[in-house]
Backbone as CSV, one residue per row, in Angstrom:
resi,resn,N_x,N_y,N_z,CA_x,CA_y,CA_z,C_x,C_y,C_z
1,MET,77.849,69.534,97.048,79.165,70.006,97.456,79.201,71.538,97.381
2,SER,79.710,72.174,98.430,79.753,73.630,98.465,80.787,74.165,97.476
3,ILE,80.531,75.362,96.980,81.412,76.006,96.012,82.432,76.850,96.762
4,ALA,83.700,76.726,96.389,84.757,77.477,97.056,84.968,78.845,96.435
5,TYR,84.919,78.925,95.088,85.270,80.160,94.401,84.224,80.523,93.350
6,THR,83.858,81.790,93.334,83.050,82.345,92.255,83.927,83.313,91.477
7,VAL,84.221,82.998,90.231,84.939,83.920,89.347,83.881,84.775,88.654
8,ALA,83.926,86.084,88.892,82.893,86.991,88.392,83.466,87.921,87.330
9,LEU,82.784,88.001,86.217,83.157,88.899,85.123,81.970,89.811,84.851
10,CYS,82.168,91.112,84.999,81.122,92.099,84.739,81.381,92.731,83.379
11,THR,80.345,92.864,82.554,80.547,93.382,81.211,79.426,94.316,80.806
12,HIS,79.805,95.346,80.016,78.827,96.307,79.491,79.211,96.701,78.066
13,ASN,78.456,96.219,77.102,78.612,96.612,75.691,80.033,96.430,75.161
14,HIS,80.665,95.327,75.526,82.014,95.032,75.047,82.059,93.675,74.362
15,ALA,81.063,93.374,73.552,81.027,92.070,72.894,82.264,91.843,72.040
16,ASP,82.789,92.920,71.409,83.965,92.769,70.564,85.185,92.326,71.361
17,ARG,85.305,92.776,72.602,86.424,92.363,73.446,86.142,91.018,74.115
18,LEU,84.893,90.802,74.434,84.503,89.599,75.171,84.761,88.327,74.366
19,VAL,84.707,88.421,73.036,84.951,87.250,72.193,86.310,86.631,72.523
20,ARG,87.351,87.454,72.545,88.685,86.911,72.837,88.820,86.507,74.296
21,THR,88.225,87.282,75.206,88.303,86.941,76.627,87.767,85.540,76.886
22,LEU,86.605,85.236,76.311,86.005,83.916,76.510,86.819,82.825,75.831
23,ALA,87.363,83.128,74.650,88.185,82.135,73.955,89.437,81.811,74.769
24,ASP,90.089,82.840,75.313,91.299,82.619,76.101,91.010,81.905,77.416
25,LEU,89.812,82.126,77.962,89.451,81.479,79.231,89.382,79.958,79.109
26,ALA,89.216,79.459,77.903,89.163,78.012,77.704,90.452,77.330,78.136
27,LEU,91.544,78.096,78.214,92.841,77.547,78.618,93.035,77.570,80.129
28,LEU,92.077,78.140,80.862,92.214,78.262,82.317,92.157,76.892,82.989
29,LYS,93.130,76.636,83.848,93.144,75.386,84.617,92.180,75.502,85.791
30,SER,91.420,74.471,86.026,90.479,74.482,87.140,91.189,74.181,88.451
31,PRO,90.780,74.846,89.537,91.387,74.574,90.854,90.921,73.233,91.394
32,ARG,91.485,72.845,92.532,91.096,71.568,93.137,89.693,71.629,93.731
33,GLN,89.350,72.797,94.307,88.046,72.951,94.936,86.980,73.346,93.904
34,PRO,85.713,73.029,94.170,84.642,73.385,93.239,84.556,74.897,93.042
35,TRP,84.229,75.316,91.825,84.135,76.732,91.516,83.052,76.955,90.464
36,GLU,82.688,78.214,90.282,81.703,78.584,89.269,82.168,79.839,88.545
37,PHE,81.633,80.030,87.338,81.920,81.227,86.556,80.616,82.011,86.416
38,LEU,80.644,83.249,86.893,79.451,84.085,86.926,79.677,85.318,86.057
39,VAL,78.803,85.519,85.072,78.876,86.686,84.206,77.738,87.637,84.569
40,ILE,78.072,88.890,84.834,77.061,89.909,85.094,76.935,90.768,83.833
41,ASP,75.808,90.632,83.160,75.487,91.441,81.985,74.903,92.754,82.501
42,ASN,75.726,93.810,82.455,75.318,95.087,83.030,74.600,95.945,81.979
43,GLY,73.360,95.581,81.713,72.521,96.350,80.801,73.051,96.436,79.388
44,CYS,73.653,95.358,78.894,74.240,95.387,77.555,73.173,95.585,76.488
45,ARG,73.504,96.413,75.485,72.609,96.660,74.364,73.250,96.273,73.035
46,ASP,74.430,95.658,73.097,75.102,95.226,71.873,74.851,93.731,71.659
47,GLU,75.821,93.007,71.133,75.651,91.580,70.837,76.044,90.669,71.998
48,THR,76.256,91.246,73.183,76.740,90.450,74.306,75.794,89.306,74.667
49,CYS,74.511,89.584,74.733,73.544,88.546,75.126,73.606,87.356,74.178
50,GLU,73.636,87.639,72.877,73.691,86.567,71.879,75.012,85.809,71.964
51,LEU,76.104,86.557,72.182,77.410,85.929,72.300,77.441,84.951,73.465
52,LEU,76.946,85.373,74.610,76.950,84.507,75.794,76.032,83.299,75.607
53,ALA,74.913,83.506,74.916,73.946,82.422,74.735,74.496,81.312,73.841
54,ARG,75.294,81.671,72.847,75.776,80.657,71.902,77.178,80.147,72.220
55,HIS,77.823,80.746,73.249,79.203,80.363,73.541,79.275,78.922,74.048
56,ALA,80.263,78.176,73.546,80.489,76.797,73.981,81.463,76.806,75.161
57,TRP,80.942,76.639,76.354,81.784,76.690,77.551,82.558,75.392,77.709
58,PRO,83.731,75.444,78.321,84.505,74.218,78.536,83.713,73.190,79.328
59,SER,83.959,71.944,79.019,83.248,70.842,79.675,83.490,70.868,81.179
60,GLY,82.413,70.715,81.933,82.514,70.650,83.382,82.417,71.982,84.084
61,TRP,82.401,73.086,83.347,82.277,74.400,83.977,80.842,74.638,84.432
62,GLY,80.701,75.218,85.615,79.402,75.698,86.069,79.296,77.178,85.766
63,VAL,78.437,77.547,84.833,78.360,78.923,84.349,76.948,79.465,84.550
64,ARG,76.889,80.690,85.057,75.613,81.397,85.150,75.770,82.799,84.564
65,VAL,74.746,83.267,83.885,74.703,84.626,83.360,73.534,85.343,84.017
66,VAL,73.812,86.471,84.656,72.792,87.244,85.370,72.790,88.656,84.802
67,ARG,71.620,89.200,84.580,71.527,90.556,84.033,71.244,91.559,85.154
68,GLU,72.032,92.630,85.172,71.843,93.737,86.106,71.576,94.994,85.296
69,GLU,70.358,95.500,85.383,69.973,96.644,84.559,70.538,97.963,85.071
70,LYS,70.805,98.069,86.353,71.302,99.322,86.912,72.743,99.524,86.477
71,LEU,72.977,100.534,85.642,74.276,100.725,85.025,75.319,101.149,86.049
72,GLY,76.529,100.632,85.857,77.641,101.012,86.716,78.418,99.778,87.157
73,LEU,79.754,99.865,87.085,80.569,98.719,87.463,80.367,98.337,88.922
74,SER,80.229,99.326,89.801,80.000,98.999,91.212,78.665,98.285,91.400
75,ASN,77.644,98.718,90.678,76.352,98.030,90.754,76.468,96.592,90.260
76,ALA,77.223,96.402,89.173,77.407,95.052,88.639,78.181,94.178,89.630
77,ARG,79.209,94.739,90.245,79.986,93.963,91.210,79.160,93.637,92.443
78,ASN,78.342,94.567,92.871,77.483,94.286,94.018,76.474,93.186,93.687
79,ARG,75.996,93.168,92.458,75.088,92.080,92.047,75.837,90.749,92.041
80,ALA,77.089,90.775,91.609,77.890,89.549,91.624,78.059,89.021,93.043
81,ILE,78.291,89.921,93.991,78.425,89.506,95.389,77.126,88.844,95.869
82,ALA,76.004,89.463,95.519,74.714,88.915,95.947,74.439,87.550,95.331
83,GLU,74.865,87.353,94.091,74.580,86.115,93.367,75.595,85.011,93.637
84,ALA,76.794,85.369,94.101,77.889,84.405,94.228,77.543,83.290,95.210
85,ARG,77.862,82.074,94.830,77.653,80.907,95.690,78.953,80.439,96.332
86,GLY,80.077,81.038,95.917,81.365,80.637,96.445,81.708,81.341,97.744
87,GLU,82.617,80.743,98.510,83.109,81.389,99.727,83.928,82.625,99.368
88,TYR,84.666,82.532,98.264,85.459,83.655,97.764,84.875,84.133,96.438
89,VAL,84.866,85.463,96.255,84.474,86.068,94.989,85.730,86.660,94.358
90,ILE,86.034,86.272,93.122,87.254,86.690,92.440,86.859,87.390,91.142
91,PHE,87.301,88.645,90.975,86.868,89.453,89.840,87.941,89.548,88.756
92,MET,87.468,89.561,87.529,88.276,89.883,86.365,87.441,90.789,85.464
93,ASP,88.093,91.409,84.453,87.387,92.298,83.536,87.143,91.612,82.196
94,ASP,86.330,92.271,81.363,85.931,91.654,80.092,86.921,91.888,78.961
95,ASP,88.034,92.573,79.228,89.052,92.792,78.200,90.400,92.258,78.668
96,GLU,90.358,91.132,79.380,91.569,90.554,79.953,91.759,89.109,79.516
97,THR,93.014,88.691,79.537,93.390,87.303,79.283,94.112,86.778,80.516
98,THR,93.580,85.749,81.109,94.194,85.175,82.307,95.313,84.214,81.922
99,ASP,96.364,84.174,82.747,97.316,83.074,82.630,96.569,81.780,82.942
100,PRO,96.919,80.683,82.295,96.227,79.418,82.591,96.250,79.045,84.072
101,ASP,97.304,79.431,84.776,97.476,79.061,86.198,96.843,80.074,87.147
102,TRP,96.165,81.104,86.622,95.677,82.239,87.417,94.848,81.802,88.628
103,LEU,93.800,81.031,88.409,92.907,80.651,89.500,93.587,79.675,90.458
104,CYS,94.400,78.797,89.932,95.141,77.862,90.794,96.130,78.609,91.688
105,ALA,96.710,79.697,91.162,97.635,80.499,91.974,96.901,81.121,93.162
106,TYR,95.700,81.592,92.932,94.909,82.128,94.044,94.553,81.019,95.036
107,GLU,94.254,79.831,94.537,93.939,78.734,95.447,95.140,78.401,96.325
108,ARG,96.339,78.422,95.748,97.541,78.163,96.551,97.712,79.232,97.619
109,LEU,97.464,80.497,97.264,97.568,81.581,98.244,96.566,81.386,99.372
110,ILE,95.339,81.029,99.026,94.290,80.828,100.025,94.646,79.673,100.967
111,ASN,95.132,78.591,100.399,95.482,77.432,101.227,96.666,77.729,102.146
112,ALA,97.596,78.549,101.680,98.812,78.807,102.460,98.620,79.889,103.509
113,HIS,97.823,80.931,103.195,97.780,82.108,104.072,96.375,82.479,104.558
114,HIS,95.347,81.835,104.047,93.963,82.094,104.477,93.622,83.591,104.490
115,PRO,93.869,84.291,103.396,93.611,85.741,103.377,92.124,86.047,103.362
116,ASP,91.791,87.243,103.831,90.418,87.727,103.688,90.196,88.345,102.314
117,ALA,91.272,88.874,101.732,91.207,89.466,100.394,92.586,89.369,99.762
118,PHE,92.646,89.567,98.447,93.920,89.380,97.745,93.856,90.021,96.362
119,GLY,95.044,90.266,95.813,95.157,90.797,94.466,96.357,90.195,93.778
120,GLY,96.369,90.299,92.439,97.451,89.710,91.663,97.989,90.648,90.604
121,ARG,99.025,90.198,89.940,99.761,91.004,88.970,98.939,91.235,87.704
122,GLN,99.046,92.450,87.152,98.420,92.793,85.880,99.493,93.302,84.927
123,VAL,99.434,92.808,83.706,100.405,93.168,82.671,99.656,93.733,81.471
124,VAL,100.068,94.908,81.010,99.442,95.502,79.833,99.896,94.743,78.581
125,LEU,98.930,94.386,77.752,99.199,93.665,76.512,98.644,94.480,75.350
126,PHE,99.527,95.077,74.556,99.091,95.865,73.402,98.741,94.927,72.251
127,GLU,97.560,95.144,71.686,97.120,94.279,70.607,97.727,94.675,69.264
128,ASP,98.321,95.843,69.186,99.091,96.242,68.007,100.163,97.239,68.442
129,THR,100.503,98.219,67.643,101.639,99.092,67.920,101.381,100.037,69.086
130,ARG,102.357,100.130,69.980,102.265,101.050,71.109,102.592,102.470,70.642
131,PRO,101.749,103.473,70.986,102.012,104.847,70.540,103.260,105.417,71.201
132,PRO,103.993,106.294,70.499,105.266,106.809,71.026,105.116,107.681,72.256
133,TRP,103.946,108.293,72.459,103.766,109.177,73.608,103.417,108.422,74.889
134,LEU,103.200,107.112,74.769,102.794,106.326,75.936,104.036,105.826,76.668
135,ARG,104.514,106.616,77.610,105.720,106.278,78.372,105.415,105.199,79.420
136,ASP,106.465,104.528,79.884,106.305,103.455,80.875,105.598,103.946,82.139
137,GLU,105.838,105.209,82.506,105.253,105.741,83.736,103.724,105.829,83.665
138,LEU,103.169,105.706,82.454,101.722,105.807,82.278,101.031,104.452,82.234
139,LEU,101.778,103.366,82.200,101.169,102.047,82.039,100.274,101.680,83.220
140,GLY,100.597,102.209,84.386,99.748,101.931,85.546,98.329,102.424,85.363
141,PHE,98.140,103.496,84.595,96.805,104.026,84.349,96.032,103.164,83.356
142,LEU,96.718,102.218,82.720,96.071,101.258,81.826,95.942,99.890,82.475
143,GLY,96.302,99.797,83.744,96.122,98.544,84.460,97.385,97.794,84.801
144,GLU,98.552,98.292,84.398,99.806,97.607,84.748,100.029,97.689,86.258
145,LEU,100.331,96.542,86.884,100.550,96.533,88.332,101.391,95.338,88.733
146,ASN,102.461,95.610,89.471,103.243,94.541,90.087,103.770,95.059,91.415
147,ARG,103.037,94.846,92.471,103.422,95.341,93.791,104.722,94.716,94.285
148,SER,104.922,93.453,93.958,106.120,92.757,94.428,106.294,91.479,93.621
149,ASP,107.542,91.008,93.521,107.809,89.730,92.870,107.698,88.564,93.849
150,ARG,107.282,88.850,95.058,107.086,87.774,96.033,105.703,87.878,96.664
151,ILE,105.225,86.789,97.187,103.949,86.764,97.896,104.121,87.492,99.221
152,MET,103.198,88.414,99.515,103.368,89.245,100.713,102.022,89.860,101.104
153,PRO,101.881,90.267,102.362,100.672,90.989,102.764,100.694,92.418,102.252
154,LEU,99.523,92.966,102.008,99.364,94.373,101.648,98.799,95.099,102.865
155,THR,99.530,96.095,103.345,99.113,96.803,104.561,99.060,98.314,104.386
156,ASP,99.578,98.821,103.287,99.629,100.260,103.037,98.363,100.700,102.310
157,PRO,97.605,101.660,102.840,96.381,102.100,102.153,96.632,102.702,100.779
158,TYR,97.895,103.038,100.475,98.223,103.644,99.183,98.799,102.642,98.182
159,THR,98.768,101.339,98.531,99.213,100.304,97.592,98.119,99.255,97.430
160,PRO,96.984,99.631,96.853,95.871,98.694,96.722,96.075,97.708,95.581
161,PHE,95.242,96.667,95.555,95.122,95.836,94.357,94.353,96.628,93.309
162,TYR,94.327,96.150,92.079,93.577,96.801,91.010,92.299,96.032,90.715
163,GLY,91.332,96.755,90.147,90.005,96.188,89.952,89.913,95.077,88.935
164,GLY,90.937,94.909,88.091,90.881,93.858,87.082,91.388,92.515,87.551
165,ASN,91.840,92.424,88.818,92.421,91.167,89.279,92.489,91.156,90.797
166,PHE,91.404,90.792,91.432,91.372,90.749,92.894,90.215,89.868,93.360
167,GLY,90.234,89.556,94.640,89.160,88.747,95.204,89.103,88.906,96.708
168,PHE,88.071,88.330,97.309,87.898,88.434,98.754,86.897,87.393,99.231
169,ARG,86.969,87.140,100.520,85.980,86.265,101.143,84.640,87.003,101.159
170,LYS,83.615,86.393,100.637,82.319,87.060,100.506,81.821,87.605,101.842
171,ALA,82.135,86.911,102.917,81.632,87.292,104.233,82.156,88.637,104.710
172,VAL,83.273,89.145,104.128,83.800,90.431,104.603,82.814,91.563,104.342
173,CYS,81.954,91.403,103.352,80.991,92.463,103.011,79.973,92.685,104.122
174,GLU,79.803,91.702,104.997,78.898,91.883,106.124,79.411,92.957,107.074
175,ARG,80.742,93.182,107.077,81.336,94.201,107.957,81.700,95.492,107.234
176,VAL,82.223,95.376,106.011,82.702,96.588,105.325,81.713,97.103,104.293
177,GLY,80.653,96.355,104.010,79.692,96.777,102.998,80.146,96.415,101.603
178,ASN,79.348,96.820,100.608,79.649,96.528,99.219,80.410,97.682,98.576
179,PHE,80.506,97.666,97.257,81.188,98.733,96.537,80.325,99.993,96.509
180,ASP,80.978,101.137,96.590,80.298,102.430,96.585,79.786,102.709,95.180
181,ALA,78.460,102.796,95.018,77.861,102.985,93.699,78.169,104.351,93.104
182,MET,78.659,105.305,93.920,79.071,106.605,93.385,80.381,106.497,92.606
183,LEU,81.135,105.438,92.880,82.428,105.239,92.245,82.324,104.135,91.200
184,GLY,83.351,104.042,90.357,83.368,103.005,89.334,82.807,103.508,88.009
185,ARG,83.222,102.854,86.939,82.778,103.240,85.603,81.273,103.089,85.446
186,LYS,80.721,104.020,84.689,79.300,103.950,84.317,79.213,104.277,82.843
187,GLY,79.154,103.255,81.994,79.131,103.480,80.567,80.421,104.135,80.104
188,ALA,80.312,105.327,79.501,81.482,106.050,79.004,82.166,106.873,80.093
189,ASP,81.587,106.923,81.283,82.154,107.680,82.401,83.322,106.892,82.991
190,ASN,84.521,107.490,82.962,85.729,106.799,83.408,85.970,106.845,84.913
191,THR,85.068,107.435,85.680,85.285,107.536,87.121,85.569,106.157,87.719
192,GLY,86.661,106.057,88.433,87.025,104.776,89.045,87.113,104.911,90.548
193,GLY,88.031,104.167,91.142,88.311,104.294,92.562,87.514,103.394,93.468
194,GLU,86.577,102.611,92.914,85.737,101.799,93.795,86.524,100.696,94.483
195,GLU,87.531,100.129,93.800,88.301,99.060,94.417,89.273,99.613,95.454
196,VAL,89.782,100.830,95.241,90.667,101.459,96.226,89.887,101.744,97.510
197,ASP,88.696,102.296,97.360,87.837,102.561,98.513,87.526,101.273,99.262
198,PHE,87.220,100.199,98.535,86.903,98.909,99.160,88.128,98.352,99.876
199,TYR,89.290,98.434,99.227,90.543,97.947,99.811,90.845,98.657,101.134
200,ARG,90.669,99.969,101.157,90.973,100.720,102.379,89.993,100.388,103.495
201,ARG,88.753,100.129,103.148,87.790,99.709,104.172,88.163,98.338,104.739
202,LEU,88.696,97.461,103.896,89.166,96.165,104.384,90.282,96.337,105.409
203,LEU,91.249,97.199,105.093,92.355,97.435,106.026,91.858,98.074,107.317
204,ASP,90.971,99.052,107.189,90.450,99.737,108.376,89.714,98.771,109.298
205,ALA,89.102,97.755,108.721,88.355,96.776,109.519,89.249,95.677,110.076
206,GLY,90.534,95.718,109.739,91.464,94.742,110.282,91.565,93.446,109.515
207,PHE,91.033,93.397,108.301,91.108,92.177,107.500,92.497,92.028,106.889
208,SER,92.890,90.781,106.653,94.191,90.506,106.042,94.055,90.521,104.518
209,VAL,94.941,91.288,103.878,94.945,91.404,102.425,96.322,90.971,101.933
210,TRP,96.340,90.093,100.922,97.609,89.542,100.440,97.787,89.807,98.955
211,TRP,99.046,89.779,98.562,99.444,89.966,97.166,100.165,88.712,96.669
212,THR,99.844,88.287,95.429,100.610,87.222,94.813,100.917,87.569,93.358
213,PRO,102.187,87.585,92.978,102.534,87.832,91.578,102.250,86.632,90.683
214,GLU,101.952,85.492,91.294,101.722,84.279,90.519,100.353,84.269,89.833
215,ALA,99.403,85.049,90.356,98.059,85.123,89.755,98.055,86.286,88.766
216,THR,98.486,86.018,87.545,98.714,87.074,86.560,97.589,87.154,85.538
217,ILE,97.194,88.380,85.257,96.210,88.665,84.216,96.808,89.681,83.248
218,HIS,96.509,89.519,81.956,96.975,90.435,80.926,95.813,91.329,80.494
219,HIS,96.002,92.641,80.674,94.977,93.611,80.272,95.245,94.024,78.833
220,ARG,94.370,93.613,77.939,94.574,93.868,76.516,94.166,95.304,76.161
221,ILE,95.021,95.972,75.397,94.790,97.358,74.997,94.640,97.428,73.479
222,GLN,93.519,97.970,73.031,93.307,98.211,71.608,93.910,99.573,71.273
223,THR,95.107,99.556,70.713,95.853,100.792,70.518,95.112,101.775,69.626
224,ALA,94.366,101.281,68.661,93.647,102.174,67.746,92.641,103.056,68.487
225,LYS,92.157,102.584,69.648,91.181,103.336,70.437,91.840,104.116,71.574
226,LEU,93.174,104.019,71.665,93.886,104.652,72.764,94.270,106.073,72.378
227,GLU,93.758,107.042,73.112,94.013,108.444,72.818,94.472,109.161,74.079
228,ARG,95.175,110.262,73.883,95.635,111.065,75.016,94.455,111.551,75.852
229,GLY,93.332,111.833,75.180,92.159,112.329,75.879,91.639,111.379,76.943
230,TYR,91.892,110.071,76.782,91.475,109.103,77.799,92.138,109.426,79.135
231,PHE,93.442,109.740,79.093,94.181,110.032,80.316,93.749,111.373,80.908
232,HIS,93.474,112.355,80.021,92.958,113.632,80.506,91.632,113.429,81.238
233,ASP,90.737,112.701,80.603,89.404,112.495,81.168,89.476,111.728,82.483
234,LEU,90.336,110.718,82.530,90.490,109.914,83.743,90.887,110.784,84.920
235,HIS,91.843,111.694,84.717,92.315,112.527,85.817,91.360,113.676,86.122
236,TYR,90.686,114.185,85.117,89.673,115.212,85.369,88.583,114.663,86.291
237,ARG,88.102,113.494,85.992,87.038,112.890,86.798,87.543,112.509,88.188
238,MET,88.793,112.090,88.262,89.377,111.772,89.566,89.432,113.020,90.447
239,GLY,89.907,114.124,89.871,89.973,115.366,90.625,88.601,115.859,91.032
240,ARG,87.656,115.755,90.127,86.287,116.206,90.411,85.681,115.421,91.576
241,MET,85.828,114.095,91.538,85.250,113.269,92.595,85.921,113.541,93.943
242,GLU,87.239,113.712,93.951,87.930,113.983,95.201,87.502,115.324,95.785
243,ALA,87.305,116.328,94.916,86.878,117.639,95.403,85.475,117.579,95.990
244,ILE,84.578,116.849,95.347,83.208,116.730,95.851,83.209,116.106,97.244
245,ARG,84.020,115.072,97.423,84.065,114.402,98.721,84.715,115.296,99.786
246,LYS,85.786,116.010,99.412,86.488,116.860,100.360,85.638,118.063,100.767
247,ARG,84.927,118.644,99.816,84.114,119.834,100.100,82.893,119.507,100.941
248,GLY,82.248,118.354,100.643,81.060,117.975,101.393,79.973,119.029,101.321
249,MET,79.534,119.476,102.488,78.476,120.491,102.568,79.046,121.894,102.724
250,GLY,80.375,122.038,102.561,81.006,123.339,102.735,80.782,124.290,101.572
251,SER,81.508,125.385,101.599,81.367,126.434,100.585,81.715,125.908,99.198
252,ARG,81.002,126.403,98.199,81.283,126.046,96.814,82.422,126.875,96.216
253,LEU,82.961,127.798,96.962,84.065,128.601,96.467,85.351,127.777,96.556
254,PRO,85.975,127.435,95.422,87.182,126.601,95.477,88.294,127.285,96.261
255,PRO,89.081,126.544,97.027,90.197,127.126,97.774,91.191,127.798,96.822
256,PRO,91.728,128.930,97.194,92.675,129.643,96.309,93.873,128.806,95.891
257,TYR,94.329,127.883,96.752,95.522,127.114,96.416,95.335,126.268,95.161
258,LEU,94.074,125.893,94.842,93.838,125.093,93.648,94.207,125.859,92.381
259,PHE,93.941,127.143,92.368,94.268,127.947,91.192,95.786,128.088,91.040
260,GLY,96.484,128.184,92.152,97.935,128.220,92.097,98.509,126.911,91.571
261,GLN,97.933,125.783,92.031,98.396,124.483,91.552,98.121,124.321,90.056
262,LEU,96.954,124.792,89.625,96.620,124.715,88.204,97.602,125.543,87.375
263,THR,97.907,126.753,87.826,98.836,127.622,87.096,100.215,126.984,86.982
264,ARG,100.697,126.411,88.077,102.017,125.769,88.044,102.008,124.536,87.135
265,ALA,100.889,123.804,87.133,100.790,122.618,86.278,100.825,123.002,84.800
266,VAL,100.124,124.067,84.439,100.150,124.544,83.052,101.562,124.978,82.675
267,GLY,102.229,125.688,83.567,103.597,126.112,83.309,104.538,124.946,83.092
268,ALA,104.347,123.866,83.855,105.196,122.689,83.717,105.015,122.027,82.354
269,VAL,103.761,122.005,81.854,103.493,121.442,80.531,104.219,122.249,79.454
270,ILE,104.078,123.569,79.517,104.696,124.436,78.509,106.212,124.299,78.517
271,SER,106.793,124.252,79.707,108.247,124.141,79.831,108.760,122.829,79.238
272,LEU,108.087,121.720,79.581,108.535,120.418,79.084,108.305,120.293,77.579
273,TRP,107.226,120.854,77.095,106.926,120.827,75.662,108.057,121.508,74.880
274,ARG,108.480,122.671,75.345,109.561,123.394,74.668,110.870,122.611,74.711
275,GLN,111.065,121.913,75.803,112.326,121.208,76.003,112.393,119.884,75.252
276,SER,111.280,119.092,75.301,111.343,117.709,74.808,110.278,117.351,73.781
277,GLY,109.375,118.267,73.455,108.325,117.939,72.500,107.095,117.362,73.173
278,ARG,105.998,117.288,72.414,104.730,116.920,73.033,104.660,115.449,73.436
279,ASP,105.424,114.582,72.814,105.383,113.173,73.207,105.777,112.974,74.668
280,ALA,106.457,113.975,75.263,106.942,113.839,76.645,106.025,114.481,77.678
281,THR,104.941,115.143,77.254,104.201,116.010,78.180,102.931,115.415,78.768
282,LEU,102.528,114.233,78.355,101.198,113.758,78.748,101.040,113.676,80.264
283,ARG,102.057,113.181,80.966,101.919,113.056,82.424,101.678,114.414,83.064
284,LYS,102.338,115.455,82.561,102.122,116.800,83.085,100.731,117.316,82.702
285,GLU,100.279,116.982,81.497,98.938,117.393,81.071,97.867,116.780,81.982
286,MET,98.116,115.574,82.457,97.164,114.919,83.341,97.013,115.680,84.651
287,ASN,98.098,116.300,85.123,98.010,117.120,86.331,97.106,118.327,86.099
288,VAL,97.213,118.928,84.907,96.343,120.056,84.575,94.879,119.613,84.616
289,ALA,94.583,118.482,83.996,93.208,117.974,83.983,92.705,117.696,85.400
290,TYR,93.582,117.167,86.244,93.211,116.856,87.621,92.804,118.122,88.383
291,PHE,93.590,119.182,88.266,93.265,120.411,89.006,92.041,121.113,88.411
292,LEU,91.847,121.021,87.098,90.614,121.538,86.502,89.398,120.794,87.059
293,GLY,89.526,119.459,87.193,88.442,118.669,87.762,88.173,119.033,89.210
294,GLN,89.230,119.300,89.960,89.067,119.689,91.357,88.279,121.003,91.457
295,ILE,88.652,121.978,90.638,87.969,123.274,90.676,86.512,123.131,90.251
296,GLN,86.264,122.383,89.182,84.883,122.194,88.712,84.048,121.438,89.741
297,GLY,84.625,120.375,90.312,83.882,119.592,91.294,83.561,120.389,92.541
298,TRP,84.522,121.195,92.983,84.305,122.004,94.186,83.195,123.024,93.968
299,ALA,83.199,123.656,92.780,82.239,124.733,92.519,80.874,124.225,92.084
300,PHE,80.841,123.142,91.304,79.583,122.756,90.672,79.149,121.319,90.931
301,GLY,79.987,120.536,91.588,79.629,119.144,91.826,78.471,118.999,92.795
302,PRO,77.743,117.873,92.710,76.600,117.664,93.605,77.027,117.505,95.042
303,ARG,76.125,117.822,95.951,76.362,117.635,97.375,75.859,116.250,97.793
304,PRO,76.335,115.753,98.951,75.795,114.488,99.463,74.285,114.542,99.651
305,GLU,73.765,115.739,99.993,72.327,115.955,100.107,71.982,117.180,99.286
306,ASN,70.697,117.399,99.025,70.292,118.561,98.249,70.654,119.846,98.978
307,ASP,71.086,120.850,98.173,71.367,122.166,98.745,70.097,122.729,99.371
């Protein structure tokens, strides 16, 4: 019997988080159509291999563990695509807890609308106390996402699904290609954007992309490891990557307007700090990091080809 869905989980040195993820997955309801669970071990050097080897999987699950030595989330996802036996490949992360109905909700969407790709709701779940400086406007940078409370198509290139909860028909990769290995996390490198790039290529190729709030995943946050520097680094790397792509083979001299934007961003941080205290300034600080990344990437980032 052919497999309809491959649920793929890519992991790198997160055995401490993976323990709960696997335990919570035991509550997942199986869809009507045959499916498999595929784990991509992306060069793990911690206890992940041992954890996966001794884990007691739910009865009746078809589980495979594949090792991908080439580091990088995009590389791991591309390996999952190559290994997947299902018509649809559905991705989740190693620090998430799925609603029991998560996979069945996607099956209902597929049966009703026959999408080429799809994404679902993500809810941030703090494992202990939420820090006072973490305002609601920042939750999206930790994976919070709810495009709509109703099932609907996604057609705007600026409203993508998120990488912790999405899927697509495997065959679409024959037209749009796989994930860009230049993008996506690589170990401690927070560079992302691979799912946004993939989503936009899907739209450009004319594929149908749908949203369902019923397929919900909870992104667990270890507050003790949550620092302001994470948000700074995320935006610095985002700015750097965007500048490298925009500059291409052009001059390494950053455009003057970037320095003006940086100056105004610093001024905004200082003004808000004086007015409301530092707990209110993180979003403005992220703008400073973004423009610093843009300037650094433009001046010193690698070219698509050797200089």
